[in-house]
Amino acid sequence: MDDFQVDVLVVGAGNAAACAALAAREKGASVAMLEAAPEEERGGNSTYTAGAMRVVFNGVDDLVQLYDLTEDEKRDVDFGSYSADQFLDDMGRVTNYRCDPELTDILIGRSFETLKWMRTKGVRFQPSYGRQAFKVNGKYKFWGGLAVEAWGGGPGLVDLEHKAAVKAGIPIHYQTPAVSLIEEDGVVRGVIARHKGRKVRIGAKAVVLACGGFESNAEMRTRYLGPTWDLAKVRGTRFNTGAGINMALAIGAKPHGNWSGGHAVGWDMNAPEFGDLEVGDNFQKHSYPLGIMVNANGVRFVDEGADFRNYTYAKYGRVVLGQPGQFAWQVFDKKVAHLLRDEYRIKQMTKASANTLEDLVEKLDDVDARAALEEIRRYNAAVRTEIPFNPNVKDGRCTTGLTVNKSNWANTLDTPPFEAYAVTCGITFTFGGLRINTGAQVLSTDGDPIAGLYAAGELVGGIFYFNYPGGTGLTNGSVFGRIAGANAAKAAKSESQPKRVAGT
Ligand SMILES: Cc1cc2nc3c(=O)[nH]c(=O)nc-3n(C[C@H](O)[C@H](O)[C@H](O)COP(=O)(O)OP(=O)(O)OC[C@H]3O[C@@H](n4cnc5c(N)ncnc54)[C@H](O)[C@@H]3O)c2cc1C
């Protein structure tokens, strides 16, 4: 590859990058994308997702602007609605009200229009029946504010975005990681990248960084998230090593947000070190609200039913990492087996099953079996069975009197066969990153925008702290990617205009 010049250079080729590139091209800029991965691993974490996207909608009339529904679906399915206020409440609650108010307002306020815009670019959406709706009395009802997912999940999303990029004349350069920013007199003028062992100089009038967080970098994880984070498995791409963040910090960008925080979930104990595209996100085990989790000491350690899984799953990976041996077993009985998510029906699982609880606890590797049996009996005795079980609402069916109570969906474990699944911590992405303003310009440590530098997606800090409402990562990348791309194109255009000379 030879050196080249372009108006807008987008670093990364995931969802945030694709939205940035398409938006910049739409404004008339010449655009190129750089992707660290080879083509078969393209698209970063966005490819590994199920494609769930959190978006404001006021009912089925809005949803039909995003996807097609049959008349039967419109009549029979309870999609509910998800208002901007609910989205804001969710963001505030799960981040302990630390999320940046201005960026959060934009994320929420532009979510619906951005998904509509993506549809005009060829991205397709569908209702998320599989994971966000339970059938009660023969009727689907959606819960937890998530009714939209990309058609074909993450791979479908990235495939259609890349097709749109190719159609728009945007080249994607694979195996070409950016290694540093070219900066002249405080203005970003492009990047130095590496391609097949050679350095390439790519000049640009504006650069958009959309190349992920530092979740795949064990050294940075341990440095910022803390001890034992080097032991976590990575759920997605091996290419998000914090390069974009580091190259911006090196020219004076401001670090921002929850650098000690990240999104991490319960993930199969024996999953590989990084994500596996064949399995996608199916190593996750997210039905714990329907059962219990015990650690190596045989005891429960967290309220599995504190909230809908959408609002607890992203912080419980850290809780599992904190257990002895960094693992836990999730335990269920037959009464809820049919409600377990699809990821409980794959081949690659660490699973035990038995017809008695006595036999089951003996099969839980590395667990104190006697203590586990006593714990399950204590739990069973504490369940308020007079409160009806309903997985679609926070049913208040709880336990009382335990050291760690369960607040909702507490069912006794008494109906064989019993099943258990071993999980460790799988990190999804990191929360700390660069500070941007509402125009997606990267700010310097002195608070001013760095001319020619924009950022979007995972590597932006200040949006998520401690926890995260499921389905917000993709929407965040889309909204700010689109803003970054459009503004980068505008900046590139103004660079191309003949400069006004004073007095003329
Ligand atoms: C298993 C899993 C399931 C998930 N499910 C969902 C979900 O259903 N809904 C949701 O909203 N979110 C989900 N997420 C989170 C979501 O993936 C991220 O929030 C989102 O994809 C981030 O998009 P991004 O474009 O910022 O980063 P990415 O999609 O990770 O893209 C970053 C890109 O940058 C490239 N790159 C890295 N370094 C360089 C470099 N130096 N030069 C050039 N390129 C570089 C990478 O190869 C990659 O292509 C999930 C994540 C995982 C791992």
XYZ file of C-alpha atoms and ligand atoms in Angstrom:
557
model
C 0.000 0.000 0.000
C 1.306 3.461 -0.907
C 0.831 6.699 0.995
C -2.396 8.456 0.094
C -4.519 11.495 0.915
C -8.226 11.711 1.634
C -10.663 14.297 3.037
C -11.892 12.223 5.993
C -10.036 9.223 7.346
C -12.002 6.926 9.643
C -9.955 4.672 11.921
C -11.835 1.420 12.563
C -14.493 -0.477 10.644
C -17.099 -1.330 13.275
C -20.512 0.227 13.621
C -19.385 3.672 14.848
C -16.790 3.864 12.077
C -19.221 2.781 9.366
C -21.787 5.379 10.462
C -19.066 8.048 10.511
C -17.814 7.075 7.064
C -21.293 7.006 5.519
C -22.225 10.354 7.071
C -18.996 11.984 5.865
C -19.472 10.605 2.350
C -23.071 11.828 2.324
C -21.712 15.347 2.927
C -19.538 15.035 -0.148
C -16.157 14.205 1.399
C -13.789 11.602 0.008
C -13.515 8.978 2.749
C -11.422 5.908 3.588
C -11.599 3.472 6.499
C -8.676 1.703 8.165
C -9.274 -1.678 9.788
C -6.643 -3.362 11.957
C -8.217 -6.797 11.429
C -8.068 -8.979 8.327
C -11.268 -8.968 6.308
C -12.575 -12.214 7.830
C -12.411 -10.650 11.327
C -13.647 -7.221 10.288
C -16.110 -5.059 12.132
C -14.782 -5.237 15.677
C -17.112 -5.869 18.573
C -20.038 -4.737 16.445
C -19.778 -8.045 14.557
C -19.960 -10.075 17.769
C -23.222 -8.498 18.941
C -26.746 -9.752 18.656
C -27.478 -6.355 17.132
C -29.826 -5.200 19.919
C -30.313 -1.427 19.701
C -31.919 0.747 22.369
C -34.031 3.420 20.752
C -36.822 5.773 21.770
C -40.166 4.733 20.274
C -43.679 5.769 21.065
C -45.405 2.582 20.003
C -45.906 0.438 16.972
C -46.346 3.437 14.630
C -42.722 4.356 15.239
C -41.475 0.790 14.982
C -42.958 0.337 11.510
C -40.640 3.136 10.374
C -37.734 0.882 11.371
C -38.984 -2.558 10.352
C -41.829 -4.263 8.549
C -44.582 -5.869 10.615
C -47.515 -7.973 9.501
C -51.029 -6.865 10.412
C -51.170 -9.839 12.831
C -48.013 -8.702 14.585
C -49.267 -5.131 14.836
C -52.484 -6.383 16.423
C -51.263 -9.249 18.571
C -47.847 -8.307 19.864
C -47.455 -5.986 22.817
C -44.367 -3.962 21.804
C -45.019 -1.329 24.457
C -43.171 1.953 24.074
C -39.918 3.447 25.313
C -39.944 7.179 25.927
C -36.982 9.551 26.044
C -37.705 9.984 29.765
C -37.502 6.224 30.342
C -34.215 6.043 28.422
C -32.874 8.959 30.479
C -34.042 7.335 33.725
C -32.305 4.097 32.732
C -29.049 5.855 31.820
C -29.135 7.893 35.024
C -30.003 4.998 37.309
C -27.448 2.506 36.001
C -24.595 5.049 35.832
C -25.344 6.514 39.272
C -26.231 9.768 37.498
C -22.681 10.285 36.271
C -23.385 10.013 32.539
C -22.524 13.247 30.738
C -25.854 15.132 30.530
C -25.223 16.781 27.155
C -23.943 13.658 25.419
C -26.685 11.548 26.971
C -29.361 13.974 25.739
C -27.972 13.679 22.218
C -27.690 9.886 22.431
C -31.330 9.617 23.456
C -32.767 12.484 21.416
C -31.200 11.329 18.154
C -31.566 7.573 18.623
C -34.731 7.137 16.571
C -33.781 9.476 13.702
C -30.343 7.835 13.509
C -31.780 4.339 13.130
C -34.146 5.676 10.464
C -31.134 7.184 8.695
C -29.281 3.848 8.919
C -32.258 2.214 7.258
C -31.930 4.642 4.345
C -28.328 3.405 3.993
C -29.476 -0.196 3.648
C -29.282 -1.443 7.250
C -32.270 -3.598 8.154
C -33.899 -4.059 11.534
C -36.271 -6.597 13.039
C -38.178 -7.118 16.311
C -36.037 -8.769 18.998
C -38.510 -11.567 19.786
C -35.863 -14.121 20.760
C -34.358 -12.321 23.699
C -36.523 -9.395 24.711
C -40.023 -10.825 24.740
C -41.698 -13.629 26.661
C -44.862 -15.338 25.487
C -47.515 -15.085 28.175
C -50.991 -16.544 27.522
C -50.052 -17.082 23.874
C -49.108 -13.420 23.340
C -45.641 -11.919 22.983
C -44.905 -9.011 25.295
C -41.675 -7.017 25.080
C -39.920 -5.938 28.256
C -36.934 -3.814 29.254
C -37.200 -1.127 26.549
C -35.538 -3.149 23.792
C -37.707 -3.991 20.797
C -35.256 -3.457 17.921
C -32.312 -5.459 16.693
C -30.283 -5.376 13.510
C -31.377 -7.941 10.964
C -28.848 -10.762 10.974
C -27.502 -9.593 14.359
C -24.020 -8.044 14.525
C -22.706 -9.873 11.433
C -25.780 -8.722 9.439
C -25.335 -5.155 10.636
C -21.649 -4.964 9.718
C -22.209 -6.740 6.419
C -24.895 -4.265 5.330
C -22.903 -1.279 6.585
C -19.816 -2.413 4.684
C -21.916 -3.020 1.563
C -23.256 0.528 1.915
C -19.694 1.831 2.295
C -18.519 0.030 -0.834
C -21.569 1.310 -2.722
C -20.752 4.848 -1.593
C -17.182 4.475 -2.869
C -15.502 4.219 0.520
C -12.477 1.885 0.476
C -11.827 -0.224 3.598
C -8.133 -0.993 4.099
C -7.774 -4.232 6.078
C -4.763 -5.229 8.170
C -3.872 -1.566 8.361
C -3.836 -0.440 11.998
C -3.293 3.260 12.657
C -0.314 3.659 14.965
C -0.073 7.422 15.480
C -1.674 10.706 14.540
C 0.078 13.211 12.322
C -0.231 16.593 13.982
C 1.139 19.851 12.649
C 0.790 23.105 14.578
C -1.983 21.654 16.734
C -4.006 20.403 13.745
C -4.469 16.707 12.962
C -3.426 16.043 9.381
C -3.749 12.271 9.088
C -2.281 9.098 10.554
C 0.724 6.858 10.286
C -0.529 3.307 9.793
C 1.150 -0.085 9.445
C 0.419 -2.383 6.554
C 2.165 -5.742 6.218
C 5.122 -4.543 8.259
C 5.529 -1.229 6.400
C 4.647 2.233 7.580
C 2.153 4.153 5.466
C 1.427 7.868 5.722
C -2.221 8.715 5.151
C -2.945 12.405 4.934
C -6.430 13.639 5.829
C -8.175 16.940 6.414
C -9.973 15.339 9.348
C -9.630 12.053 11.228
C -12.413 10.183 13.024
C -11.210 7.726 15.672
C -13.724 4.886 15.996
C -11.384 2.049 16.870
C -12.742 0.715 20.141
C -11.700 0.645 23.781
C -8.848 -1.182 25.540
C -10.703 -4.352 26.554
C -8.431 -6.614 24.491
C -5.268 -5.273 26.094
C -4.507 -7.269 29.281
C -1.868 -4.764 30.377
C -4.199 -1.745 30.117
C -7.070 -3.703 31.698
C -4.942 -4.489 34.717
C -3.524 -0.975 34.870
C -6.911 0.756 34.790
C -9.570 -1.767 35.846
C -7.417 -3.366 38.534
C -5.948 -6.658 39.715
C -7.387 -9.892 38.227
C -8.720 -8.122 35.124
C -5.839 -9.687 33.214
C -7.640 -12.980 33.930
C -10.914 -11.960 32.294
C -11.879 -13.410 28.945
C -12.570 -11.025 26.089
C -16.020 -11.452 24.546
C -15.273 -9.834 21.248
C -12.488 -8.756 18.931
C -8.805 -9.135 19.771
C -8.054 -5.842 17.987
C -9.450 -3.272 20.450
C -6.199 -2.653 22.287
C -6.653 1.006 23.178
C -4.565 2.224 20.230
C -6.960 5.035 19.304
C -7.141 6.289 22.864
C -3.372 6.169 23.276
C -2.589 7.953 20.026
C -4.992 10.776 20.940
C -3.617 11.073 24.481
C -0.138 11.297 22.961
C -1.082 14.574 21.241
C -2.749 16.040 24.317
C -6.332 14.708 24.254
C -8.158 14.662 27.561
C -8.832 11.322 29.237
C -12.425 11.183 30.463
C -15.008 8.997 32.128
C -14.905 5.757 34.080
C -11.394 4.462 33.410
C -11.710 1.863 36.157
C -15.016 0.611 34.758
C -16.120 -1.653 31.980
C -18.970 -3.754 30.681
C -18.448 -7.374 31.724
C -20.788 -10.347 31.930
C -21.047 -13.977 32.960
C -19.319 -15.891 30.143
C -18.662 -19.598 29.722
C -15.891 -20.732 32.032
C -14.070 -22.515 29.204
C -14.592 -19.984 26.404
C -11.466 -19.022 24.444
C -9.356 -16.000 25.403
C -11.033 -13.799 22.747
C -14.387 -13.991 20.990
C -15.145 -16.701 18.464
C -17.236 -15.524 15.525
C -18.729 -19.007 15.076
C -20.270 -18.748 18.538
C -20.776 -14.963 18.612
C -22.238 -13.796 21.898
C -23.541 -17.256 22.819
C -20.869 -17.924 25.439
C -22.797 -15.450 27.597
C -25.234 -16.899 30.111
C -27.831 -14.236 30.834
C -30.758 -16.134 32.306
C -29.430 -15.978 35.870
C -32.469 -13.868 37.003
C -34.488 -17.093 36.671
C -32.168 -19.149 38.894
C -29.389 -18.713 41.412
C -25.587 -18.420 41.266
C -23.202 -20.059 43.738
C -19.451 -19.575 44.022
C -16.607 -21.965 44.925
C -17.635 -21.768 48.596
C -21.095 -22.967 47.604
C -22.760 -19.689 48.550
C -24.850 -17.132 46.706
C -23.107 -13.768 46.400
C -25.406 -11.417 44.450
C -29.115 -10.627 44.039
C -29.732 -12.429 40.743
C -33.186 -10.830 40.480
C -32.287 -7.246 41.423
C -33.632 -5.980 38.089
C -34.307 -7.099 34.525
C -31.173 -8.704 33.109
C -30.764 -5.656 30.793
C -29.848 -3.593 33.839
C -27.655 -6.038 35.777
C -25.831 -8.276 33.275
C -23.157 -5.701 32.390
C -22.023 -5.277 36.002
C -22.288 -8.891 37.193
C -19.190 -9.996 35.233
C -17.112 -7.910 37.636
C -18.927 -9.534 40.562
C -18.114 -13.017 39.208
C -14.470 -11.973 38.667
C -14.345 -11.052 42.359
C -15.316 -14.579 43.503
C -12.717 -17.141 44.634
C -11.240 -18.719 41.494
C -13.084 -16.121 39.335
C -16.052 -18.365 38.582
C -19.639 -19.195 39.538
C -22.231 -21.820 38.687
C -25.732 -20.807 37.625
C -28.373 -23.289 38.781
C -31.895 -23.824 37.367
C -34.619 -26.436 37.567
C -37.058 -27.775 35.016
C -39.742 -25.190 35.814
C -37.740 -22.452 34.086
C -35.720 -24.502 31.588
C -38.030 -23.496 28.707
C -37.467 -19.818 29.529
C -33.670 -19.979 29.288
C -32.238 -17.873 26.466
C -31.038 -19.458 23.240
C -27.393 -19.302 24.391
C -28.188 -22.174 26.812
C -28.748 -24.491 23.874
C -25.344 -24.388 22.160
C -22.790 -27.193 22.032
C -19.820 -25.337 23.530
C -20.933 -25.105 27.154
C -19.667 -26.004 30.598
C -22.783 -27.695 31.904
C -23.785 -30.184 34.585
C -27.179 -31.820 35.033
C -28.671 -34.307 37.454
C -31.980 -35.601 38.717
C -31.351 -34.727 42.345
C -29.819 -31.690 43.956
C -27.475 -34.004 45.894
C -26.075 -35.364 42.614
C -25.971 -31.964 40.969
C -23.798 -30.275 43.606
C -21.276 -33.124 43.342
C -20.914 -32.302 39.641
C -20.162 -28.603 40.161
C -16.405 -28.559 39.570
C -14.352 -26.838 42.270
C -17.406 -26.065 44.437
C -17.861 -27.029 48.090
C -20.723 -29.455 47.411
C -22.043 -29.710 50.974
C -22.129 -25.969 51.391
C -23.861 -25.586 48.014
C -26.561 -28.091 48.970
C -27.194 -26.314 52.266
C -27.300 -22.974 50.436
C -29.888 -24.228 47.943
C -32.030 -25.618 50.758
C -31.813 -22.328 52.664
C -32.734 -20.464 49.490
C -35.699 -22.770 48.751
C -37.062 -22.263 52.245
C -36.823 -18.477 51.904
C -38.829 -18.090 48.655
C -42.153 -16.216 49.012
C -44.059 -18.808 46.965
C -47.388 -17.075 47.562
C -46.307 -14.268 45.177
C -47.009 -15.305 41.550
C -44.039 -15.695 39.180
C -44.098 -13.506 36.033
C -40.894 -13.112 33.966
C -42.284 -10.126 32.003
C -42.505 -7.767 34.966
C -40.501 -7.248 38.110
C -42.808 -9.632 39.938
C -41.583 -9.029 43.493
C -41.445 -12.789 44.060
C -38.534 -12.610 46.466
C -36.760 -14.375 49.281
C -36.685 -13.102 52.837
C -34.223 -13.613 55.644
C -31.160 -14.600 53.615
C -27.769 -12.883 53.815
C -28.169 -12.128 50.098
C -31.834 -11.985 49.157
C -33.258 -12.354 45.671
C -35.717 -9.540 44.831
C -37.663 -10.914 41.858
C -38.345 -14.164 40.011
C -37.342 -16.324 42.982
C -38.446 -19.865 42.164
C -37.696 -22.830 44.353
C -35.234 -25.343 42.924
C -37.226 -28.526 43.376
C -38.206 -29.959 39.989
C -35.756 -32.263 38.186
C -33.856 -32.324 36.009
C -31.586 -29.701 37.523
C -29.102 -27.865 35.304
C -26.013 -25.821 36.107
C -23.715 -23.715 33.925
C -20.209 -22.524 34.870
C -19.340 -18.913 34.105
C -16.372 -16.634 34.537
C -15.997 -12.945 33.663
C -16.155 -11.939 30.006
C -15.268 -8.301 29.344
C -17.240 -6.600 26.592
C -15.781 -3.110 26.435
C -14.194 -0.443 28.611
C -15.931 2.748 29.717
C -13.019 5.213 29.994
C -11.760 7.066 26.961
C -11.528 10.418 25.238
C -13.504 13.534 26.006
C -15.630 14.794 23.122
C -17.976 17.751 22.823
C -21.491 17.622 21.396
C -20.034 17.870 17.882
C -17.907 14.732 18.508
C -14.702 16.799 18.408
C -11.971 15.431 20.660
C -11.093 17.900 23.414
C -7.574 18.572 24.610
C -6.463 18.701 28.238
C -6.894 22.482 28.093
C -10.547 21.994 27.129
C -10.392 23.178 23.507
C -11.263 20.980 20.533
C -8.239 19.480 18.767
C -8.611 20.728 15.197
C -9.231 17.903 12.740
C -9.880 15.186 15.336
C -13.236 13.503 16.022
C -14.201 10.369 17.928
C -17.158 8.039 18.360
C -18.110 4.709 19.895
C -16.397 2.699 22.580
C -13.338 4.933 22.860
C -15.377 7.921 24.042
C -15.479 8.358 27.813
C -18.146 9.949 29.997
C -21.222 8.120 28.749
C -21.218 4.863 30.747
C -20.152 4.469 34.378
C -20.331 1.277 36.489
C -23.065 -0.279 34.366
C -24.946 0.039 31.127
C -28.480 -0.439 29.759
C -28.356 -3.329 27.246
C -28.400 -2.320 23.579
C -26.933 1.165 24.103
C -23.415 0.530 22.733
C -24.469 0.225 19.126
C -26.890 3.153 19.358
C -24.153 5.246 20.956
C -21.734 4.399 18.124
C -24.355 5.116 15.470
C -25.487 8.468 16.889
C -22.024 9.880 17.556
C -20.453 8.173 14.546
C -22.940 9.944 12.309
C -22.289 13.298 14.044
C -18.508 12.805 13.906
C -18.548 11.892 10.221
C -20.793 14.789 9.215
C -18.734 17.332 11.191
C -15.424 15.921 9.963
C -16.687 16.332 6.381
C -17.744 19.905 7.103
C -14.329 20.664 8.567
C -12.610 19.065 5.563
C -14.724 21.138 3.203
C -13.901 24.383 4.975
C -10.203 23.418 4.779
C -10.602 23.078 1.018
C -12.128 26.575 0.644
C -9.655 29.314 -0.279
C -8.808 31.050 2.986
C -10.096 34.596 3.391
C -7.259 37.003 3.697
C -7.841 39.956 6.009
C -9.023 42.953 4.061
C -10.284 41.043 1.029
C -20.264 -10.416 22.496
C -20.763 -9.010 22.454
C -22.139 -8.759 22.359
C -22.606 -7.450 22.339
N -23.949 -7.238 22.149
C -24.392 -5.969 21.978
C -25.737 -5.720 21.579
O -26.521 -6.643 21.295
N -26.126 -4.424 21.461
C -25.262 -3.368 21.686
O -25.678 -2.216 21.586
N -23.977 -3.593 22.005
C -23.525 -4.846 22.153
N -22.205 -5.057 22.437
C -21.328 -3.873 22.591
C -20.993 -3.338 21.213
O -20.319 -4.335 20.496
C -20.118 -2.112 21.250
O -20.629 -1.155 22.128
C -20.057 -1.496 19.857
O -20.006 -2.467 18.875
C -18.854 -0.601 19.759
O -18.756 -0.132 18.433
P -17.455 0.584 17.967
O -17.660 0.837 16.527
O -17.117 1.695 18.869
O -16.296 -0.498 18.178
P -15.984 -1.872 17.357
O -17.215 -2.402 16.718
O -15.269 -2.737 18.287
O -15.047 -1.356 16.208
C -13.729 -0.953 16.468
C -12.923 -1.264 15.229
O -11.642 -0.671 15.311
C -10.682 -1.593 14.792
N -9.375 -1.170 15.315
C -8.873 -1.284 16.565
N -7.666 -0.688 16.636
C -7.422 -0.177 15.412
C -6.364 0.576 14.853
N -5.284 0.935 15.565
N -6.433 0.948 13.540
C -7.491 0.595 12.771
N -8.540 -0.127 13.260
C -8.511 -0.472 14.567
C -11.178 -2.929 15.243
O -10.627 -3.977 14.497
C -12.671 -2.739 14.998
O -13.029 -3.023 13.689
C -21.699 -6.364 22.442
C -20.328 -6.603 22.495
C -19.859 -7.918 22.487
C -18.369 -8.150 22.526
